[in-house]
Short mmCIF file of C-alpha atoms in Angstrom, two decimals:
data_model
loop_
_atom_site.label_atom_id
_atom_site.label_comp_id
_atom_site.label_asym_id
_atom_site.label_seq_id
_atom_site.Cartn_x
_atom_site.Cartn_y
_atom_site.Cartn_z
CA MET A 210 26.22 -100.32 -102.15
CA THR A 211 29.62 -99.28 -100.90
CA HIS A 212 31.85 -96.31 -101.52
CA PRO A 213 35.40 -95.63 -100.31
CA LEU A 214 34.23 -92.54 -98.41
CA LEU A 215 31.65 -94.60 -96.54
CA ASP A 216 34.20 -97.16 -95.38
CA LEU A 217 36.54 -94.78 -93.56
CA PRO A 218 37.42 -95.54 -89.94
CA PRO A 219 35.77 -93.20 -87.42
CA LEU A 220 37.42 -89.83 -86.86
CA THR A 221 39.28 -89.97 -83.55
CA ALA A 222 39.33 -87.30 -80.87
CA ARG A 223 43.06 -86.98 -81.44
CA ARG A 224 42.56 -86.25 -85.15
CA PHE A 225 39.78 -83.78 -84.38
CA ALA A 226 42.01 -81.95 -81.89
CA ALA A 227 44.90 -81.91 -84.37
CA ILE A 228 42.68 -80.17 -86.94
CA GLU A 229 41.70 -77.59 -84.32
CA ASP A 230 45.40 -77.02 -83.68
CA ARG A 231 45.91 -76.42 -87.40
CA VAL A 232 43.20 -73.77 -87.35
CA ALA A 233 44.91 -72.13 -84.36
CA ARG A 234 48.18 -71.99 -86.32
CA LEU A 235 46.43 -70.44 -89.29
CA LEU A 236 45.05 -67.72 -86.99
CA ASP A 237 48.32 -67.42 -85.06
CA THR A 238 46.31 -67.59 -81.85
CA ARG A 239 46.87 -68.99 -78.39
CA GLN A 240 43.17 -68.72 -77.61
CA ASP A 241 40.94 -71.77 -77.38
CA VAL A 242 39.80 -72.91 -80.82
CA LEU A 243 36.64 -74.94 -81.34
CA ILE A 244 35.59 -76.52 -84.62
CA THR A 245 31.81 -76.46 -84.71
CA GLN A 246 29.81 -79.00 -86.65
CA GLY A 247 27.82 -76.78 -88.98
CA GLU A 248 28.02 -73.78 -91.30
CA ALA A 249 29.49 -70.61 -89.81
CA LEU A 250 26.09 -69.18 -88.85
CA LEU A 251 26.17 -71.73 -86.01
CA PRO A 252 29.13 -70.26 -84.06
CA LEU A 253 28.24 -66.73 -85.17
CA GLU A 254 24.85 -66.96 -83.49
CA GLY A 255 26.09 -69.12 -80.63
CA ALA A 256 28.78 -66.60 -79.71
CA ILE A 257 26.37 -63.67 -79.63
CA ARG A 258 23.74 -65.52 -77.63
CA GLY A 259 26.41 -66.85 -75.28
CA ALA A 260 28.24 -63.58 -74.61
CA ALA A 261 25.42 -61.03 -74.87
CA GLY A 262 22.19 -60.70 -72.94
CA PRO A 263 20.15 -58.31 -70.82
CA GLY A 264 22.58 -55.73 -69.47
CA THR A 265 24.89 -55.94 -72.49
CA VAL A 266 25.37 -52.65 -74.33
CA ALA A 267 26.54 -53.41 -77.84
CA LEU A 268 28.00 -51.39 -80.67
CA ASN A 269 27.05 -53.16 -83.89
CA VAL A 270 28.78 -52.15 -87.12
CA ILE A 271 26.78 -52.54 -90.33
CA THR A 272 28.78 -52.58 -93.57
CA GLY A 273 26.63 -55.26 -95.22
CA PRO A 274 23.83 -57.76 -94.61
CA TYR A 275 25.58 -59.79 -91.91
CA GLY A 276 26.02 -56.75 -89.70
CA GLN A 277 22.27 -56.26 -89.88
CA THR A 278 21.73 -59.87 -88.81
CA PHE A 279 24.07 -59.51 -85.82
CA GLY A 280 22.13 -56.49 -84.61
CA ASP A 281 18.90 -58.52 -84.77
CA TRP A 282 20.47 -61.35 -82.75
CA LEU A 283 21.82 -58.93 -80.15
CA ARG A 284 18.44 -57.28 -79.67
CA ASP A 285 16.74 -60.67 -79.51
CA ALA A 286 19.19 -61.67 -76.76
CA GLY A 287 18.09 -58.63 -74.74
CA ALA A 288 21.07 -56.36 -75.37
CA THR A 289 20.86 -52.61 -75.85
CA VAL A 290 22.26 -52.01 -79.33
CA TYR A 291 23.73 -48.93 -80.98
CA ASP A 292 24.30 -49.36 -84.72
CA ILE A 293 26.93 -47.72 -86.88
CA ALA A 294 25.81 -48.10 -90.49
CA VAL A 295 28.04 -46.96 -93.34
CA PRO A 296 27.32 -47.08 -97.08
CA PHE A 297 28.08 -50.49 -98.53
CA HIS A 298 30.56 -48.97 -100.98
CA THR A 299 32.94 -48.02 -98.17
CA ALA A 300 34.29 -49.25 -94.80
CA VAL A 301 33.95 -48.16 -91.20
CA ARG A 302 36.79 -46.18 -89.59
CA ALA A 303 38.36 -46.51 -86.16
CA GLU A 304 37.52 -42.83 -85.56
CA GLN A 305 33.83 -43.68 -85.89
CA ILE A 306 34.22 -46.44 -83.30
CA ARG A 307 35.96 -44.07 -80.89
CA ALA A 308 33.24 -41.46 -81.41
CA ALA A 309 30.59 -44.06 -80.53
CA PHE A 310 32.47 -44.95 -77.35
CA ALA A 311 32.66 -41.28 -76.40
CA GLU A 312 28.92 -40.87 -76.91
CA HIS A 313 28.02 -44.16 -75.18
CA PRO A 314 30.79 -45.04 -72.70
CA GLU A 315 28.68 -47.91 -71.35
CA ILE A 316 29.31 -49.98 -74.51
CA ASP A 317 30.85 -53.33 -73.51
CA PHE A 318 30.46 -55.42 -76.69
CA VAL A 319 31.43 -54.68 -80.30
CA SER A 320 30.34 -56.77 -83.28
CA LEU A 321 31.97 -56.37 -86.68
CA VAL A 322 32.27 -58.17 -90.00
CA HIS A 323 35.83 -58.20 -91.32
CA ALA A 324 35.10 -58.65 -95.04
CA GLU A 325 31.63 -58.62 -96.55
CA ALA A 326 31.71 -60.86 -99.61
CA ALA A 327 28.14 -59.77 -100.31
CA THR A 328 29.13 -56.12 -100.73
CA GLY A 329 32.84 -56.43 -101.50
CA ASN A 330 34.18 -54.23 -98.72
CA THR A 331 36.62 -54.96 -95.90
CA ASN A 332 37.10 -53.18 -92.59
CA PRO A 333 40.43 -52.16 -90.96
CA VAL A 334 40.23 -54.57 -88.03
CA ALA A 335 43.71 -53.87 -86.64
CA GLU A 336 42.92 -50.18 -86.13
CA ILE A 337 39.40 -50.89 -84.88
CA GLY A 338 40.74 -53.53 -82.51
CA GLU A 339 43.09 -50.98 -80.96
CA ALA A 340 40.16 -48.67 -80.28
CA VAL A 341 38.08 -51.50 -78.80
CA ARG A 342 41.00 -52.63 -76.63
CA GLU A 343 41.49 -49.09 -75.29
CA HIS A 344 37.82 -48.95 -74.34
CA GLY A 345 37.81 -52.43 -72.80
CA ALA A 346 34.82 -53.86 -74.67
CA LEU A 347 34.50 -57.48 -75.78
CA PHE A 348 35.30 -57.75 -79.50
CA TYR A 349 33.33 -60.15 -81.75
CA LEU A 350 34.50 -60.62 -85.36
CA ASP A 351 33.03 -62.41 -88.36
CA ALA A 352 36.09 -63.40 -90.43
CA VAL A 353 34.31 -66.07 -92.48
CA ALA A 354 34.95 -64.39 -95.83
CA SER A 355 38.31 -62.83 -95.02
CA VAL A 356 40.28 -65.80 -93.69
CA GLY A 357 42.64 -67.06 -96.37
CA ALA A 358 42.26 -63.88 -98.44
CA GLU A 359 43.79 -61.45 -95.95
CA PRO A 360 45.37 -61.67 -92.49
CA VAL A 361 43.11 -62.71 -89.61
CA LEU A 362 44.95 -62.29 -86.29
CA PRO A 363 42.71 -62.51 -83.21
CA ASP A 364 45.50 -62.18 -80.64
CA ALA A 365 47.29 -59.28 -82.29
CA TRP A 366 44.02 -57.42 -82.89
CA GLY A 367 42.44 -58.07 -79.48
CA VAL A 368 39.54 -60.11 -80.88
CA ASP A 369 37.72 -62.12 -78.21
CA LEU A 370 35.39 -64.12 -80.46
CA CYS A 371 36.60 -64.77 -84.01
CA VAL A 372 34.51 -66.95 -86.32
CA ILE A 373 35.84 -68.41 -89.57
CA GLY A 374 34.50 -70.68 -92.28
CA ALA A 375 36.41 -72.62 -94.92
CA GLN A 376 34.06 -72.33 -97.89
CA LYS A 377 35.37 -69.11 -99.41
CA ALA A 378 39.06 -68.11 -99.61
CA MET A 379 40.25 -71.27 -97.87
CA GLY A 380 38.71 -73.35 -100.65
CA GLY A 381 37.27 -75.88 -98.22
CA PRO A 382 33.93 -77.26 -96.99
CA ALA A 383 30.91 -75.28 -95.84
CA GLY A 384 29.66 -77.87 -93.35
CA VAL A 385 32.11 -77.13 -90.53
CA SER A 386 33.37 -73.85 -89.07
CA ALA A 387 35.58 -72.65 -86.25
CA ILE A 388 35.76 -70.03 -83.52
CA SER A 389 38.58 -68.76 -81.34
CA VAL A 390 37.53 -67.72 -77.84
CA SER A 391 39.47 -65.61 -75.36
CA GLU A 392 39.43 -66.12 -71.61
CA ARG A 393 37.46 -62.86 -71.28
CA ALA A 394 34.81 -64.20 -73.63
CA TRP A 395 34.51 -67.48 -71.72
CA ALA A 396 34.08 -65.52 -68.48
CA ARG A 397 31.38 -63.35 -70.07
CA MET A 398 29.50 -66.45 -71.22
CA ALA A 399 29.83 -68.17 -67.85
CA ALA A 400 28.33 -65.09 -66.18
CA ASN A 401 25.42 -64.88 -68.62
CA PRO A 402 22.38 -66.74 -67.21
CA ASN A 403 20.78 -66.67 -70.66
CA ALA A 404 23.73 -68.31 -72.46
CA PRO A 405 22.47 -71.40 -74.34
CA ARG A 406 22.98 -74.68 -72.51
CA ARG A 407 22.11 -78.22 -73.64
CA SER A 408 21.75 -76.66 -77.07
CA TYR A 409 23.38 -76.91 -80.48
CA LEU A 410 24.19 -73.20 -80.05
CA SER A 411 25.99 -73.73 -76.74
CA LEU A 412 29.70 -73.00 -76.84
CA LEU A 413 29.84 -73.53 -73.08
CA ASP A 414 28.71 -77.14 -73.54
CA TRP A 415 31.59 -77.71 -75.96
CA LYS A 416 34.01 -76.08 -73.54
CA GLU A 417 32.97 -78.22 -70.60
CA ARG A 418 32.57 -81.51 -72.44
CA TRP A 419 35.51 -81.16 -74.83
CA LEU A 420 38.10 -78.53 -73.91
CA ASP A 421 37.94 -78.82 -70.13
CA ALA A 422 37.89 -82.62 -70.44
CA GLY A 423 41.26 -82.55 -72.23
CA ARG A 424 39.90 -83.18 -75.75
CA LYS A 425 40.02 -86.93 -75.15
CA ALA A 426 36.45 -87.93 -76.11
CA LEU A 427 34.24 -86.22 -78.66
CA PRO A 428 30.84 -85.12 -77.28
CA HIS A 429 29.07 -86.50 -80.35
CA ALA A 430 29.73 -88.03 -83.74
CA PRO A 431 31.65 -85.53 -85.89
CA ALA A 432 30.88 -84.56 -89.48
CA GLN A 433 33.66 -86.82 -90.69
CA LEU A 434 33.87 -86.01 -94.40
CA GLU A 435 33.69 -82.27 -93.76
CA MET A 436 36.40 -82.53 -91.09
CA LEU A 437 38.68 -84.42 -93.46
CA ALA A 438 38.02 -81.83 -96.16
CA LEU A 439 38.86 -79.04 -93.71
CA ASP A 440 42.09 -80.81 -92.77
CA ALA A 441 42.98 -81.17 -96.45
CA CYS A 442 42.42 -77.49 -97.23
CA LEU A 443 44.44 -76.43 -94.18
CA GLU A 444 47.25 -78.73 -95.33
CA ARG A 445 47.08 -77.19 -98.81
CA ILE A 446 47.32 -73.65 -97.38
CA GLU A 447 50.26 -74.67 -95.19
CA ALA A 448 52.05 -76.23 -98.17
CA ALA A 449 51.59 -73.16 -100.38
CA GLY A 450 52.14 -70.73 -97.52
CA PRO A 451 49.38 -68.43 -96.21
CA ASP A 452 51.16 -65.38 -97.63
CA THR A 453 51.14 -66.93 -101.10
CA VAL A 454 47.43 -67.77 -100.86
CA MET A 455 46.59 -64.25 -99.66
CA ALA A 456 48.71 -62.67 -102.40
CA ARG A 457 46.80 -64.66 -105.01
CA HIS A 458 43.49 -63.29 -103.72
CA ARG A 459 44.87 -59.76 -103.60
CA ARG A 460 46.04 -59.99 -107.21
CA ALA A 461 42.65 -61.36 -108.27
CA ALA A 462 40.89 -58.38 -106.68
CA GLU A 463 43.29 -55.84 -108.20
CA ALA A 464 43.03 -57.46 -111.62
CA THR A 465 39.23 -57.56 -111.50
CA ARG A 466 38.97 -53.89 -110.59
CA ALA A 467 41.46 -52.91 -113.29
CA GLY A 468 39.88 -55.13 -115.94
CA ALA A 469 36.33 -53.99 -115.21
CA SER A 470 37.35 -50.34 -115.43
CA ALA A 471 39.11 -50.96 -118.75
CA LEU A 472 36.20 -53.01 -120.12
CA GLY A 473 33.84 -50.06 -120.12
CA GLY A 474 30.17 -50.47 -120.88
CA GLY A 475 29.36 -48.49 -117.75
CA LEU A 476 30.77 -51.18 -115.45
CA GLU A 477 32.71 -49.80 -112.46
CA PRO A 478 33.91 -51.02 -109.04
CA TYR A 479 31.11 -50.86 -106.48
CA VAL A 480 33.53 -50.14 -103.61
CA HIS A 481 34.93 -46.72 -104.44
CA ASP A 482 38.32 -46.85 -102.71
CA ALA A 483 40.58 -49.80 -103.52
CA ALA A 484 41.82 -49.74 -99.92
CA ASP A 485 38.28 -50.59 -98.77
CA ALA A 486 37.85 -53.42 -101.31
CA ALA A 487 37.92 -57.00 -100.01
CA PRO A 488 40.43 -59.40 -101.60
CA VAL A 489 37.91 -62.25 -101.36
CA ALA A 490 35.42 -60.91 -103.93
CA THR A 491 34.95 -57.84 -106.12
CA THR A 492 31.60 -56.15 -106.56
CA LEU A 493 30.80 -54.15 -109.69
CA ARG A 494 28.11 -51.56 -110.31
CA VAL A 495 26.20 -51.71 -113.60
CA PRO A 496 24.83 -48.63 -115.40
CA PRO A 497 21.26 -47.63 -114.43
CA SER A 498 19.96 -48.59 -117.86
CA LEU A 499 20.90 -52.26 -117.33
CA THR A 500 20.06 -54.92 -114.74
CA ALA A 501 22.82 -56.83 -112.95
CA CYS A 502 20.91 -60.09 -112.57
CA ASP A 503 20.13 -60.16 -116.29
CA LEU A 504 23.78 -59.60 -117.22
CA VAL A 505 24.88 -62.34 -114.81
CA ALA A 506 22.27 -64.72 -116.19
CA ALA A 507 23.52 -64.10 -119.74
CA ALA A 508 27.15 -64.62 -118.69
CA LEU A 509 26.34 -67.85 -116.84
CA ALA A 510 24.30 -69.13 -119.77
CA ALA A 511 27.53 -69.01 -121.78
CA ASP A 512 29.60 -70.62 -118.99
CA PRO A 513 27.80 -71.86 -115.84
CA ALA A 514 31.13 -72.46 -114.06
CA LEU A 515 32.02 -68.77 -113.86
CA PRO A 516 32.29 -67.35 -110.30
CA LEU A 517 29.63 -64.70 -110.93
CA ALA A 518 26.52 -63.75 -108.99
CA ALA A 519 24.16 -60.82 -108.80
CA GLY A 520 23.89 -58.90 -105.56
CA GLY A 521 21.37 -60.12 -103.03
CA GLY A 522 17.96 -58.59 -102.44
CA ALA A 523 17.69 -54.96 -103.50
CA LEU A 524 21.25 -55.10 -104.86
CA ALA A 525 20.28 -57.62 -107.56
CA LYS A 526 19.52 -54.81 -110.00
CA GLU A 527 22.70 -52.81 -109.60
CA MET A 528 25.49 -55.11 -108.34
CA ILE A 529 27.52 -57.96 -109.83
CA ARG A 530 29.79 -60.07 -107.64
CA VAL A 531 32.94 -61.68 -109.02
CA ASN A 532 33.64 -64.38 -106.42
CA HIS A 533 37.35 -64.87 -107.13
CA TYR A 534 38.07 -66.89 -104.01
CA GLY A 535 39.56 -70.29 -103.29
CA PRO A 536 40.20 -72.16 -106.55
CA ASP A 537 38.84 -69.19 -108.53
CA ALA A 538 41.49 -66.77 -107.27
CA THR A 539 43.28 -67.11 -110.61
CA GLU A 540 44.00 -64.93 -113.59
CA SER A 541 42.09 -67.30 -115.87
CA ALA A 542 38.93 -67.06 -113.74
CA VAL A 543 39.13 -63.27 -113.73
CA GLN A 544 39.73 -63.13 -117.49
CA ALA A 545 36.86 -65.50 -118.24
CA SER A 546 34.47 -63.63 -115.94
CA LEU A 547 35.18 -60.25 -117.52
CA ALA A 548 35.04 -61.68 -121.04
CA ALA A 549 31.59 -63.13 -120.36
CA LEU A 550 30.37 -59.90 -118.78
CA GLY A 551 31.75 -57.99 -121.76
CA ALA A 552 29.80 -60.19 -124.15
CA ALA A 553 26.63 -59.76 -122.08
CA LEU A 554 27.09 -55.98 -122.06
CA ALA A 555 27.73 -55.90 -125.81
CA ALA A 556 24.55 -57.88 -126.42
CA GLN A 557 22.68 -55.10 -124.63
CA GLY A 558 24.28 -52.49 -126.87
CA ALA A 559 26.83 -51.21 -124.35
CA PRO A 560 30.22 -50.18 -125.81
CA VAL A 561 32.96 -52.44 -124.42
CA ASP A 562 36.66 -53.00 -125.07
CA PRO A 563 37.49 -56.66 -124.30
CA ALA A 564 41.07 -56.30 -125.49
CA ALA A 565 41.71 -53.43 -123.07
CA ALA A 566 40.20 -55.48 -120.25
CA ARG A 567 42.43 -58.46 -121.04
CA GLN A 568 45.50 -56.26 -121.08
CA ALA A 569 44.58 -54.55 -117.81
CA VAL A 570 44.12 -57.91 -116.08
CA GLU A 571 47.47 -59.16 -117.39
CA GLN A 572 49.27 -56.05 -116.16
CA ALA A 573 47.60 -56.14 -112.75
CA TRP A 574 48.48 -59.82 -112.29
CA ARG A 575 52.21 -59.30 -112.74
#
């Protein structure tokens, strides 16, 4: 059997490098950019294990489940870790970062998630980056959910290790990801005797075999279809303009918050302050008498294509996620999601006003 996608010529090193250059333009960075051949957890873990080890003193910010994971990786790598954990309905502040530095001046590594799609919050990275830069620590950022939905600017913000993925706001594939790496971060990895080598997690192997070799020969066979899909979504963002794509996500978030509040039935934004709400996805709190996963199941039974999910783990009872990212960052997706949730709430006897929700979404989208 044959298929047009199986008969493509091999992806060349030149094409691979050109796609990396496109990622660098999207991030407006002059740092080295590597496209890694796997989901974003690959460079996220590889960067921590490469740059942190025994002797590292890390400040790990927890505003959702990924921050918890990063703390586990840091401790497993041998680092001393101080956590800042804030309620998932809010964001961390630069003042809290500065206070941690004052209490523990030995901190030399900071890990942060930009936007937590799982909890619907986003952190003020520009202000936090200024505080980290003043202190001189290495700055590691998970921008997987935020890229494409809001600005991600490693150079301007002083980010040394910035990981992105294409599967959310960029509307691309999940099987490849990318990381920008500063000279400081490369030096930290080179000095770390525990940094992975001869390993799928090794960023240093990629640097030596790919970047330092002039990007002339790929170290191994690339994930060709995923790379072509990444190139296509980058081209689409360039054609529309990143500002246009980000504005679409911002309107989707504003419309979802406004529509959910107008819908009633006890539904309300999970993130209290709109300034702390991520443009990539909106989380909603359900009334204590109802269960989020049951409402989502009822809504998806009516339309399985809706970008709805219940919160993960313990949040499955109280949180609904409206994943209005990528192709679902549209007014129609927001309207359909709220209409289905309204019907599910009404079936449970909750008083709802679908007409008010529709009107609120329309007004917010203008």
